[in-house]
Coordinates of C-alpha atoms in Angstrom, one line a residue:
Chain R
M1 CA 52.1 -26.9 -59.0
R2 CA 51.7 -28.0 -55.6
V3 CA 48.7 -26.7 -53.8
S4 CA 48.6 -26.3 -50.1
W5 CA 45.3 -27.5 -48.9
S6 CA 45.8 -26.5 -45.4
P7 CA 44.7 -22.8 -45.7
L8 CA 41.8 -23.7 -47.9
L9 CA 40.7 -26.3 -45.4
H10 CA 41.0 -23.8 -42.6
L11 CA 38.9 -21.3 -44.6
L12 CA 36.3 -24.0 -45.3
L13 CA 36.1 -24.9 -41.7
C14 CA 35.7 -21.3 -40.7
L15 CA 32.8 -20.8 -43.2
I16 CA 31.1 -23.9 -41.8
A17 CA 31.6 -22.7 -38.3
T18 CA 30.2 -19.3 -39.2
N19 CA 27.1 -20.8 -40.8
V20 CA 26.5 -23.1 -37.8
A21 CA 26.8 -20.1 -35.5
T22 CA 24.3 -18.1 -37.6
A23 CA 21.9 -20.9 -37.8
A24 CA 22.0 -21.4 -34.0
G25 CA 21.6 -17.6 -33.5
A26 CA 24.3 -15.1 -32.7
D27 CA 26.2 -15.2 -29.4
T28 CA 23.9 -13.3 -27.0
T29 CA 26.4 -13.6 -24.2
R30 CA 28.1 -10.6 -25.8
L31 CA 25.1 -8.5 -24.8
D32 CA 25.1 -6.6 -21.5
I33 CA 21.7 -5.9 -20.0
G34 CA 20.8 -3.0 -17.8
L35 CA 17.6 -3.3 -15.7
V36 CA 16.3 0.0 -14.4
V37 CA 14.6 0.1 -11.0
F38 CA 10.9 -0.2 -11.9
D39 CA 8.4 2.6 -11.9
A40 CA 6.4 1.9 -8.7
G41 CA 3.1 2.8 -10.4
I42 CA 1.9 4.9 -7.5
P43 CA -0.9 7.3 -8.6
E44 CA -0.1 11.0 -8.2
D45 CA -3.3 11.5 -6.3
P46 CA -2.7 9.6 -3.1
T47 CA -6.5 9.3 -2.5
H48 CA -6.6 6.5 -5.1
N49 CA -4.0 4.4 -3.2
K50 CA -6.5 2.9 -0.9
D51 CA -9.0 2.0 -3.7
L52 CA -6.2 0.3 -5.6
G53 CA -4.8 -1.4 -2.5
I54 CA -1.5 0.3 -2.9
F55 CA 0.8 0.9 0.1
P56 CA 3.3 3.4 -1.3
R57 CA 6.3 2.4 0.8
I58 CA 5.8 -1.3 -0.1
R59 CA 5.5 -0.4 -3.8
E60 CA 8.7 1.5 -3.6
A61 CA 10.4 -1.5 -2.1
E62 CA 8.9 -3.7 -4.8
A63 CA 10.2 -1.4 -7.5
R64 CA 13.7 -2.3 -6.4
Y65 CA 12.9 -5.9 -5.6
L66 CA 11.2 -7.0 -8.8
P67 CA 13.9 -6.0 -11.3
F68 CA 16.4 -7.9 -9.2
A69 CA 14.2 -11.0 -9.3
L70 CA 14.2 -10.6 -13.1
R71 CA 17.9 -10.1 -13.1
Q72 CA 18.4 -13.3 -11.2
T73 CA 16.3 -15.2 -13.8
L74 CA 18.3 -13.7 -16.7
V75 CA 21.6 -14.5 -15.0
D76 CA 20.4 -18.1 -14.3
T77 CA 19.8 -18.6 -18.1
N78 CA 23.5 -18.1 -18.9
Q79 CA 22.4 -16.5 -22.1
W80 CA 23.6 -13.0 -21.5
G81 CA 26.6 -10.9 -20.6
P82 CA 26.6 -9.0 -17.3
V83 CA 23.0 -8.2 -16.1
R84 CA 23.0 -5.1 -13.9
V85 CA 20.3 -3.3 -11.9
L86 CA 20.6 0.4 -12.5
P87 CA 19.1 3.2 -10.3
D88 CA 18.6 5.3 -13.5
P89 CA 18.4 4.5 -17.2
D90 CA 21.8 4.4 -18.8
P91 CA 21.6 5.3 -22.6
G92 CA 24.8 3.4 -23.3
T93 CA 23.4 0.1 -22.2
E94 CA 23.3 -2.6 -24.9
L95 CA 19.9 -3.7 -23.8
L96 CA 17.9 -1.6 -21.4
I97 CA 14.9 -3.1 -19.6
T98 CA 12.4 -0.8 -17.9
G99 CA 9.2 -1.8 -16.1
R100 CA 6.2 -0.4 -14.4
I101 CA 4.2 -2.2 -11.6
I102 CA 0.6 -2.2 -12.5
D103 CA -0.7 -4.6 -9.9
S104 CA 0.8 -6.5 -7.0
D105 CA -1.5 -7.9 -4.4
G106 CA -0.3 -11.4 -3.6
I107 CA -2.8 -13.0 -6.0
T108 CA -1.7 -11.2 -9.1
L109 CA 1.5 -9.6 -10.3
E110 CA 1.1 -7.4 -13.3
V111 CA 4.0 -5.5 -14.8
Q112 CA 4.6 -3.6 -18.0
V113 CA 8.0 -4.5 -19.4
Q114 CA 9.9 -2.7 -22.2
A115 CA 13.3 -3.7 -23.6
V116 CA 15.1 -1.5 -26.0
D117 CA 18.6 -2.0 -27.4
S118 CA 21.2 0.7 -28.1
R119 CA 20.0 1.0 -31.7
G120 CA 16.7 2.2 -30.3
V121 CA 15.0 -1.0 -31.5
E122 CA 12.2 -2.1 -29.2
W123 CA 12.4 -5.8 -28.4
I124 CA 9.4 -6.1 -26.2
N125 CA 6.8 -3.8 -24.7
Q126 CA 4.0 -5.6 -23.1
V127 CA 2.1 -6.4 -20.0
Y128 CA 3.0 -9.6 -18.1
R129 CA 0.5 -10.9 -15.7
E130 CA 0.7 -14.0 -13.4
S131 CA -1.6 -15.3 -10.8
S132 CA -0.5 -17.3 -7.8
S133 CA -2.1 -20.6 -6.9
E134 CA -3.1 -21.8 -3.4
D135 CA 0.0 -23.7 -2.6
D136 CA 2.4 -21.5 -4.6
Y137 CA 3.9 -19.8 -1.5
Q138 CA 4.4 -22.8 0.7
T139 CA 5.6 -25.2 -2.0
Q140 CA 7.8 -22.6 -3.7
R141 CA 9.3 -21.4 -0.5
A142 CA 10.1 -25.0 0.5
N143 CA 11.8 -25.5 -2.9
G144 CA 13.6 -22.2 -2.7
E145 CA 11.7 -20.8 -5.6
R146 CA 10.3 -17.4 -6.1
P147 CA 6.5 -16.7 -6.3
F148 CA 5.5 -15.6 -9.8
Q149 CA 8.7 -17.1 -11.2
E150 CA 6.8 -18.0 -14.4
L151 CA 6.3 -14.3 -15.1
Y152 CA 10.1 -13.7 -14.9
D153 CA 10.6 -16.8 -17.1
R154 CA 8.2 -15.5 -19.7
V155 CA 10.0 -12.1 -19.8
A156 CA 13.4 -13.8 -20.1
A157 CA 12.1 -16.1 -22.9
D158 CA 10.6 -13.3 -24.9
I159 CA 13.8 -11.3 -24.7
Y160 CA 15.8 -14.3 -25.7
A161 CA 13.5 -15.1 -28.6
V162 CA 14.3 -11.6 -30.1
A163 CA 18.0 -11.9 -29.3
S164 CA 18.2 -15.3 -31.0
Q165 CA 17.0 -13.8 -34.3
L166 CA 19.8 -11.4 -34.3
S167 CA 22.8 -11.9 -36.6
S168 CA 26.4 -11.5 -35.4
A169 CA 26.6 -8.3 -37.4
E170 CA 23.5 -6.9 -35.6
I171 CA 25.0 -7.8 -32.2
E172 CA 28.2 -6.1 -33.2
K173 CA 26.3 -3.0 -34.1
I174 CA 24.5 -3.0 -30.8
N175 CA 27.9 -3.3 -29.0
Q176 CA 29.4 -0.4 -31.1
L177 CA 26.4 1.9 -30.7
S178 CA 26.3 1.3 -27.0
L179 CA 29.9 2.4 -26.6
L180 CA 29.5 5.4 -28.9
R181 CA 26.3 6.5 -27.2
Y182 CA 28.2 6.3 -23.9
A183 CA 31.1 8.2 -25.5
V184 CA 28.8 11.0 -26.8
E185 CA 27.6 11.6 -23.2
L186 CA 31.2 12.3 -22.2
A187 CA 32.5 13.9 -25.4
P188 CA 29.7 14.9 -27.7
A189 CA 32.0 16.9 -30.0
A190 CA 34.3 14.1 -30.6
F191 CA 31.8 11.3 -31.1
G192 CA 28.6 13.0 -32.1
S193 CA 29.2 12.4 -35.8
Y194 CA 29.6 8.7 -35.7
Y195 CA 25.9 8.0 -35.7
T196 CA 22.5 9.6 -36.4
R197 CA 19.2 9.4 -34.6
S198 CA 16.0 9.2 -36.5
E199 CA 12.7 10.9 -35.4
E200 CA 11.5 7.5 -34.3
G201 CA 14.4 7.2 -31.9
R202 CA 16.4 4.7 -34.0
Y203 CA 20.2 5.1 -34.1
R204 CA 22.2 4.4 -37.2
L205 CA 25.9 3.9 -37.3
L206 CA 27.6 6.1 -39.9
R207 CA 31.2 5.2 -39.3
L208 CA 33.5 3.9 -36.6
P209 CA 36.5 5.5 -34.8
A210 CA 39.8 3.9 -35.4
H211 CA 40.4 0.7 -33.5
D212 CA 43.2 2.3 -31.5
D213 CA 41.6 5.7 -31.1
P214 CA 43.1 7.0 -27.8
M215 CA 40.0 8.9 -26.9
L216 CA 37.9 5.8 -27.3
E217 CA 40.3 3.9 -25.1
R218 CA 39.8 6.6 -22.4
I219 CA 36.1 6.3 -22.8
K220 CA 36.3 2.5 -22.3
R221 CA 38.4 3.0 -19.2
V222 CA 35.8 5.4 -17.7
R223 CA 33.1 3.0 -18.6
E224 CA 34.8 0.2 -16.8
Q225 CA 35.1 2.4 -13.7
E226 CA 31.3 3.1 -14.0
Y227 CA 30.8 -0.7 -14.1
V228 CA 32.7 -1.1 -10.9
F229 CA 30.4 1.5 -9.3
I230 CA 27.3 -0.2 -10.7
D231 CA 28.5 -3.6 -9.6
T232 CA 28.9 -2.2 -6.1
V233 CA 25.4 -0.8 -6.2
D234 CA 24.3 -4.1 -7.6
E235 CA 25.6 -5.9 -4.5
Q236 CA 23.5 -3.6 -2.4
Y237 CA 20.4 -4.5 -4.4
A238 CA 21.4 -8.2 -3.9
T239 CA 21.5 -7.6 -0.2
L240 CA 18.1 -5.9 -0.3
F241 CA 16.8 -8.8 -2.3
S242 CA 18.0 -11.5 0.0
N243 CA 17.0 -9.6 3.2
M244 CA 13.6 -8.6 1.8
A245 CA 12.6 -11.9 0.1
P246 CA 11.2 -13.8 3.1
T247 CA 9.3 -10.8 4.5
Y248 CA 8.1 -9.8 1.0
D249 CA 6.9 -13.4 0.3
L250 CA 5.1 -13.5 3.6
W251 CA 3.5 -10.1 2.9
R252 CA 2.3 -11.3 -0.5
Q253 CA 1.0 -14.5 1.0
Y254 CA -1.0 -12.7 3.7
N255 CA -2.2 -10.2 1.1
R256 CA -3.4 -13.1 -1.0
E257 CA -5.3 -14.7 1.9
Q258 CA -6.9 -11.3 2.7
S259 CA -8.0 -10.7 -0.9
L260 CA -9.5 -14.2 -1.1
Y261 CA -11.3 -13.8 2.2
Q262 CA -12.6 -10.5 0.9
D263 CA -13.9 -12.0 -2.2
A264 CA -15.6 -14.8 -0.3
H265 CA -17.1 -12.3 2.1
E266 CA -18.6 -10.3 -0.8
E267 CA -20.1 -13.5 -2.2
R268 CA -21.7 -14.3 1.2
L269 CA -23.1 -10.7 1.3
A270 CA -24.6 -11.2 -2.1
E271 CA -26.3 -14.4 -1.0
R272 CA -27.4 -13.2 2.4
S273 CA -31.0 -13.8 3.4
K274 CA -33.3 -10.9 3.8
K275 CA -34.0 -10.2 7.4
R276 CA -36.9 -8.0 8.5
R277 CA -35.8 -4.4 8.1
G278 CA -35.2 -2.6 11.4
S279 CA -34.9 -5.9 13.3
Y280 CA -31.9 -6.5 15.6
Q281 CA -30.7 -9.3 13.3
A282 CA -31.0 -7.2 10.2
M283 CA -29.2 -4.2 11.8
K284 CA -26.5 -6.5 13.3
Q285 CA -25.8 -7.9 9.9
I286 CA -25.5 -4.5 8.4
Y287 CA -23.1 -3.4 11.1
N288 CA -21.1 -6.6 10.9
N289 CA -20.7 -6.3 7.2
Y290 CA -19.2 -2.9 7.7
R291 CA -17.2 -4.0 10.7
W292 CA -15.6 -6.9 8.8
S293 CA -14.8 -4.7 5.8
K294 CA -13.0 -2.2 8.1
I295 CA -11.2 -5.0 10.0
Q296 CA -10.0 -6.3 6.7
E297 CA -8.8 -2.9 5.6
Q298 CA -7.0 -2.3 8.9
E299 CA -5.4 -5.7 8.9
A300 CA -3.9 -5.0 5.4
A301 CA -2.6 -1.7 6.7
R302 CA -1.1 -3.4 9.8
L303 CA 0.7 -6.0 7.6
A304 CA 2.0 -3.1 5.5
T305 CA 3.4 -1.5 8.6
G306 CA 5.0 -4.8 9.7
F307 CA 6.5 -5.1 6.3
N308 CA 7.9 -1.6 6.4
N309 CA 9.3 -2.0 10.0
E310 CA 11.1 -5.1 8.8
V311 CA 12.4 -4.0 5.4
E312 CA 13.1 -0.3 6.0
P313 CA 16.4 -0.8 7.9
T314 CA 17.7 -2.7 4.8
I315 CA 16.5 0.0 2.4
M316 CA 18.0 2.7 4.7
R317 CA 21.3 0.8 4.6
L318 CA 21.1 0.5 0.8
Q319 CA 20.6 4.3 0.5
G320 CA 23.3 5.2 3.0
R321 CA 26.1 2.9 1.9
V322 CA 28.2 2.5 -1.3
I323 CA 30.3 5.7 -1.3
E324 CA 30.4 8.7 0.9
L325 CA 28.3 10.9 -1.3
E326 CA 25.2 12.9 -0.2
G327 CA 21.7 11.9 -1.1
S328 CA 19.9 8.7 -2.2
L329 CA 21.4 5.9 -4.2
E330 CA 19.8 7.4 -7.3
D331 CA 21.4 10.8 -6.5
Q332 CA 24.7 9.0 -5.8
Y333 CA 24.6 7.4 -9.2
R334 CA 24.0 10.7 -11.0
E335 CA 26.8 12.2 -8.9
W336 CA 29.1 9.4 -9.8
R337 CA 28.5 9.9 -13.5
K338 CA 29.3 13.6 -13.1
I339 CA 32.6 12.7 -11.4
L340 CA 33.4 10.3 -14.2
H341 CA 32.6 13.0 -16.7
S342 CA 35.0 15.4 -14.8
I343 CA 37.7 12.7 -14.8
Y344 CA 37.4 12.3 -18.5
L345 CA 37.6 16.1 -19.1
L346 CA 40.7 16.3 -16.9
E347 CA 42.3 13.4 -18.7
T348 CA 41.6 14.9 -22.1
G349 CA 42.6 18.4 -21.0
A350 CA 39.2 19.7 -22.0
A351 CA 38.4 20.9 -18.5
G352 CA 38.8 24.5 -17.4
Chain F
M1 CA -22.1 18.5 1.7
C2 CA -22.7 15.6 3.9
G3 CA -21.8 12.0 3.1
Q4 CA -23.7 10.6 0.1
M5 CA -23.6 7.0 1.0
L6 CA -26.4 4.8 0.0
N7 CA -29.1 7.4 0.1
T8 CA -29.0 7.5 3.8
K9 CA -29.6 10.9 5.4
S10 CA -26.5 12.9 5.3
L11 CA -23.7 12.3 7.6
C12 CA -22.2 15.4 9.1
V13 CA -19.1 17.2 9.2
F14 CA -15.7 16.8 10.5
T15 CA -13.6 19.6 11.8
S16 CA -10.0 20.0 12.8
R17 CA -8.5 22.0 15.6
W18 CA -8.0 24.9 13.2
V19 CA -11.6 25.2 12.2
S20 CA -13.2 28.4 13.4
A21 CA -15.9 28.6 16.0
S22 CA -18.5 29.6 13.4
A23 CA -17.7 26.5 11.4
L24 CA -18.1 24.5 14.6
L25 CA -21.5 26.0 15.2
L26 CA -22.6 24.9 11.7
I27 CA -21.2 21.4 12.4
S28 CA -23.1 21.3 15.6
A29 CA -26.3 22.2 13.9
L30 CA -25.7 19.6 11.2
L31 CA -24.9 17.0 13.8
T32 CA -28.3 17.7 15.3
A33 CA -30.1 17.6 12.1
C34 CA -28.4 14.7 10.5
A35 CA -27.5 12.3 13.2
Q36 CA -30.5 12.9 15.4
S37 CA -28.3 12.9 18.4
P38 CA -27.9 15.7 20.9
A39 CA -25.2 18.1 19.9
P40 CA -23.6 20.7 22.2
R41 CA -25.5 23.9 22.1
Q42 CA -22.5 26.0 22.8
V43 CA -19.5 25.2 20.8
A44 CA -16.0 26.6 21.4
A45 CA -12.7 25.9 19.7
R46 CA -11.2 22.6 20.6
D47 CA -9.2 22.5 23.8
E48 CA -5.8 21.4 22.5
S49 CA -4.9 19.9 25.9
I50 CA -7.4 17.1 25.4
D51 CA -5.4 13.9 24.9
F52 CA -7.2 10.6 24.8
S53 CA -3.9 8.6 24.4
G54 CA -3.5 5.5 26.5
S55 CA -5.0 2.2 27.4
W56 CA -8.5 2.1 28.8
E57 CA -10.6 -0.6 30.4
M58 CA -14.3 -0.6 30.8
D59 CA -15.7 0.5 34.2
Y60 CA -18.9 -1.6 34.4
G61 CA -19.9 0.1 37.7
H62 CA -20.2 3.5 35.9
S63 CA -21.4 2.2 32.5
D64 CA -25.0 1.9 31.5
N65 CA -26.8 -1.4 32.0
V66 CA -28.9 -2.1 28.9
D67 CA -31.6 -3.8 30.8
D68 CA -32.0 -0.9 33.3
R69 CA -32.1 1.5 30.4
L70 CA -34.7 -0.5 28.6
R71 CA -36.8 -0.8 31.8
S72 CA -36.7 3.0 32.2
I73 CA -37.7 3.5 28.6
Y74 CA -40.5 1.0 28.9
N75 CA -41.8 2.8 32.0
E76 CA -41.7 6.1 30.2
L77 CA -43.6 4.7 27.2
R78 CA -46.1 3.2 29.6
R79 CA -46.6 6.4 31.4
A80 CA -47.0 8.2 28.1
A81 CA -49.6 5.6 27.1
E82 CA -51.4 6.1 30.4
R83 CA -51.4 9.9 29.9
R84 CA -52.8 9.5 26.4
A85 CA -55.5 7.1 27.7
R86 CA -56.4 9.5 30.5
S87 CA -56.6 12.5 28.1
R88 CA -58.8 10.5 25.8
G89 CA -61.1 10.1 28.8
A90 CA -60.9 6.4 28.7
E91 CA -62.0 4.6 31.8
G92 CA -59.7 6.2 34.2
S93 CA -58.1 3.5 36.1
N94 CA -54.6 2.3 35.5
R95 CA -56.1 -1.1 35.0
G96 CA -54.6 -2.5 31.8
A97 CA -52.5 0.5 31.2
A98 CA -49.7 -1.8 30.2
L99 CA -52.1 -3.9 28.2
S100 CA -53.4 -0.7 26.6
M101 CA -49.9 0.3 25.5
G102 CA -51.2 0.5 22.0
R103 CA -49.7 -0.9 18.8
S104 CA -47.6 2.2 18.2
E105 CA -46.0 2.1 21.6
G106 CA -45.5 -1.7 21.3
Q107 CA -43.8 -1.1 17.9
S108 CA -41.7 1.7 19.4
M109 CA -40.7 -0.5 22.2
S110 CA -39.6 -3.4 20.0
A111 CA -37.7 -1.0 17.8
I112 CA -35.9 0.5 20.8
V113 CA -35.1 -3.0 22.1
A114 CA -33.5 -3.8 18.7
L115 CA -31.5 -0.6 18.8
A116 CA -30.5 -1.2 22.4
R117 CA -29.3 -4.7 21.7
L118 CA -27.3 -3.4 18.8
A119 CA -25.8 -0.5 20.9
D120 CA -24.8 -3.1 23.5
Y121 CA -23.3 -5.4 20.8
I122 CA -21.3 -2.5 19.2
T123 CA -19.9 -1.4 22.5
T124 CA -18.8 -4.6 24.1
S125 CA -15.1 -3.9 23.7
Q126 CA -13.6 -4.1 27.2
V127 CA -10.3 -2.6 26.3
L128 CA -9.5 0.4 24.2
T129 CA -6.0 1.5 23.1
I130 CA -5.8 5.1 21.8
E131 CA -3.0 6.8 20.0
Q132 CA -3.3 10.5 19.4
S133 CA -1.0 13.0 17.8
E134 CA -1.3 16.5 16.5
I135 CA -2.6 15.2 13.2
D136 CA -4.7 12.2 14.0
I137 CA -6.2 9.7 16.4
T138 CA -6.7 6.0 16.3
V139 CA -9.0 4.3 18.8
E140 CA -8.2 0.5 18.8
R141 CA -11.2 -1.4 20.1
E142 CA -10.9 -5.0 21.3
D143 CA -12.8 -7.3 18.9
N144 CA -13.9 -4.4 16.7
F145 CA -12.5 -2.2 14.0
A146 CA -10.5 0.8 15.0
L147 CA -12.0 4.3 14.8
G148 CA -9.6 6.7 13.1
C149 CA -9.7 10.4 12.5
S150 CA -7.4 12.8 10.8
F151 CA -7.2 16.4 11.9
V152 CA -5.2 17.6 8.9
D153 CA -7.8 18.5 6.3
D154 CA -9.7 21.6 6.7
T155 CA -12.4 20.3 4.3
P156 CA -14.3 17.5 6.0
E157 CA -14.3 14.4 3.9
P158 CA -16.2 11.2 4.7
V159 CA -14.2 8.0 4.5
I160 CA -16.4 5.8 2.3
N161 CA -16.2 2.1 1.4
E162 CA -18.8 0.0 -0.3
L163 CA -20.6 -0.9 2.9
G164 CA -20.7 2.4 4.8
S165 CA -19.1 5.7 5.5
E166 CA -17.5 7.5 8.4
L167 CA -17.1 11.1 9.3
C168 CA -15.4 12.4 12.4
G169 CA -14.3 15.6 14.1
W170 CA -14.1 17.7 17.2
V171 CA -17.1 19.3 18.6
A172 CA -15.6 21.5 21.3
H173 CA -14.1 19.1 23.8
Q174 CA -15.8 16.0 22.4
L175 CA -14.5 13.8 19.6
V176 CA -17.4 12.6 17.5
F177 CA -17.5 9.6 15.0
L178 CA -20.5 9.2 12.8
I179 CA -20.9 6.0 10.9
S180 CA -23.6 5.8 8.2
L181 CA -24.7 2.4 7.1
P182 CA -27.3 1.0 4.6
E183 CA -31.0 1.1 5.3
G184 CA -30.6 4.3 7.3
L185 CA -28.7 2.8 10.2
R186 CA -26.5 5.3 11.9
V187 CA -24.0 4.9 14.8
N188 CA -22.6 7.9 16.6
H189 CA -19.8 7.7 19.1
R190 CA -19.2 10.7 21.2
M191 CA -16.0 10.6 23.3
T192 CA -15.4 12.9 26.3
L193 CA -12.5 13.0 28.6
A194 CA -13.0 13.6 32.3
A195 CA -11.4 16.7 33.8
D196 CA -8.8 14.6 35.7
G197 CA -8.0 12.7 32.5
Q198 CA -8.5 9.4 34.2
R199 CA -12.0 8.5 32.9
L200 CA -13.2 8.3 29.3
H201 CA -16.9 8.5 28.6
I202 CA -18.2 7.2 25.3
A203 CA -21.9 7.8 24.4
T204 CA -23.0 5.6 21.6
T205 CA -26.2 6.6 19.8
V206 CA -27.8 4.2 17.4
S207 CA -30.6 5.3 15.2
N208 CA -32.5 3.9 12.3
S209 CA -34.5 5.7 9.6
S210 CA -37.5 3.5 10.3
T211 CA -37.7 4.4 14.0
T212 CA -38.4 7.8 15.6
N213 CA -36.3 7.4 18.7
P214 CA -32.5 6.8 18.8
F215 CA -31.0 4.8 21.6
T216 CA -28.0 6.0 23.5
L217 CA -25.7 3.8 25.6
N218 CA -23.0 5.3 27.8
R219 CA -19.8 3.4 28.5
V220 CA -17.2 4.6 30.9
Y221 CA -13.5 3.5 30.8
Y222 CA -10.7 4.0 33.2
R223 CA -7.0 4.4 32.4
F224 CA -4.5 1.6 33.0
D225 CA -0.9 1.0 32.1
P226 CA -0.5 -2.2 30.0
M227 CA 3.3 -2.3 30.0
P228 CA 6.2 -0.6 31.7
P229 CA 6.7 2.6 29.6
D230 CA 10.4 1.9 29.0
Y231 CA 9.5 -0.8 26.5
A232 CA 9.2 0.1 22.8
C233 CA 7.3 -2.4 20.7
K234 CA 7.3 -2.7 16.9
Y235 CA 5.2 -4.9 14.8
T236 CA 7.1 -7.0 12.2
L237 CA 5.6 -9.3 9.6
S238 CA 7.6 -12.4 10.4
K239 CA 8.2 -12.1 14.1
G240 CA 5.1 -10.3 15.3
N241 CA 5.5 -7.7 18.0
V242 CA 9.2 -7.2 18.8
C243 CA 9.7 -5.3 22.1
S244 CA 12.9 -3.8 23.4
R245 CA 13.9 -1.6 26.2
A246 CA 13.6 1.9 24.9
N247 CA 16.9 3.0 26.4
S248 CA 18.9 0.0 25.1
S249 CA 21.1 0.8 22.1

């Protein structure tokens, strides 16, 4: 009997290729990432803002700026599928990254970052902290680098370290659950039985719809339309990012210099020589200590105003553009999702 | 109820334009007790037409000269010493009255000189720029920190940092800033607008817990227009002040 070696050889080659792929980690470029605008970390009680050195409007701008900086880093690695900045969390995202600004004063950037995939599996949830060095701003600006780039690099590396441990099957599951969770948002009755959710927030796939399920095709189409919207929004974040970057870096640099001066001033205060109480020199020193502390505070506030004056027009444009819907960008996103939902209901005849 | 900064005597209270006259009376009393500086005896609700806004330049001709003030205080102390000497039946002549200005007067004088020099140092700003609205006021002082006051809160709250505290408010037609610093040092600025709105008077009183007498220095400022009013300027971080014609689109 004559044996054809060709199909066997092909099968063998396929097995080898699969093993190689598994050994090198699954293909993470099949994973989409959604980065939600960060929580600005502004205390509810505004009286604490001053003590914490927080200028709320700058923090709000940072909350939009920092995720985009992280997005750029993730995109530059070429390890992922599309990476989008979202105004609100999207449960259907394959990997959803959220963050909260803890501290940002030019010297230190501290953010809490969490990444959760569509299975409800938490990849990372930790505080990242990075300090700037003396020549960071000048050197990095000259080289076109971002200050605190190492922080973004660390986040990107940690996420990739988790991703690289995933098997192809796990990535497949993440893809499937992402689509089904999105589908449930539009048609809970039709897709709600395909997976379960545990008390811990983990999602488990029970079965899959047929490959050519027409409802799922519709869901995919609606989802593509949402991506078009998100990509338009993303362009606005990109504009904000590029317009804001020089001013923001300048603000962080000034803030850094101010903080360093303040520290040095406090050291000088601690070392000051004791002058005779009630003498002109002693009283002048007391007054000057207060005077410099106030000048310092007021200079920081002035810089914040300068920052706002420069960045606000861009933020206003960001909020006013995209499509002619009322409200902020965040409201528009919610509005858009409602419209998509309505479109789906009309298409399926479920409306009315 | 007063500022609790650094065990200094209490600072006093801020008021807003909505605070009642009785509250103002209380504030006035506290101002007197705490800041050891003269407070108005009769207090009325703030006159809302008072607007300090604008640019002001020091009028040296109408402002106090520290040396003159010190000379007059010195003469007062000297006369007091003479009166005491006479009443003690000391050998009656004025001979050596100055010399007989005892240790306590001498100490008082040196303490007052120190306070006077400090008051002079604190009030050297030649130009003030004041922005006032319904809710707050900012007094920018050349080469010094800006004095700020919010008129929003009904409850007076001192603004405290690690090196001192501030309290401010209206006492009738005057705007008062009280700064309380370590070692019992207190600075009180009392701003009054002239009836024609063209002169600003600031009485700065400096006192110290270790001396009995505060020292007050009066500065007078006159209004000036720093820039044609049809220019609107905005401070930006990368370009500094950017000015444009207010009417240009």
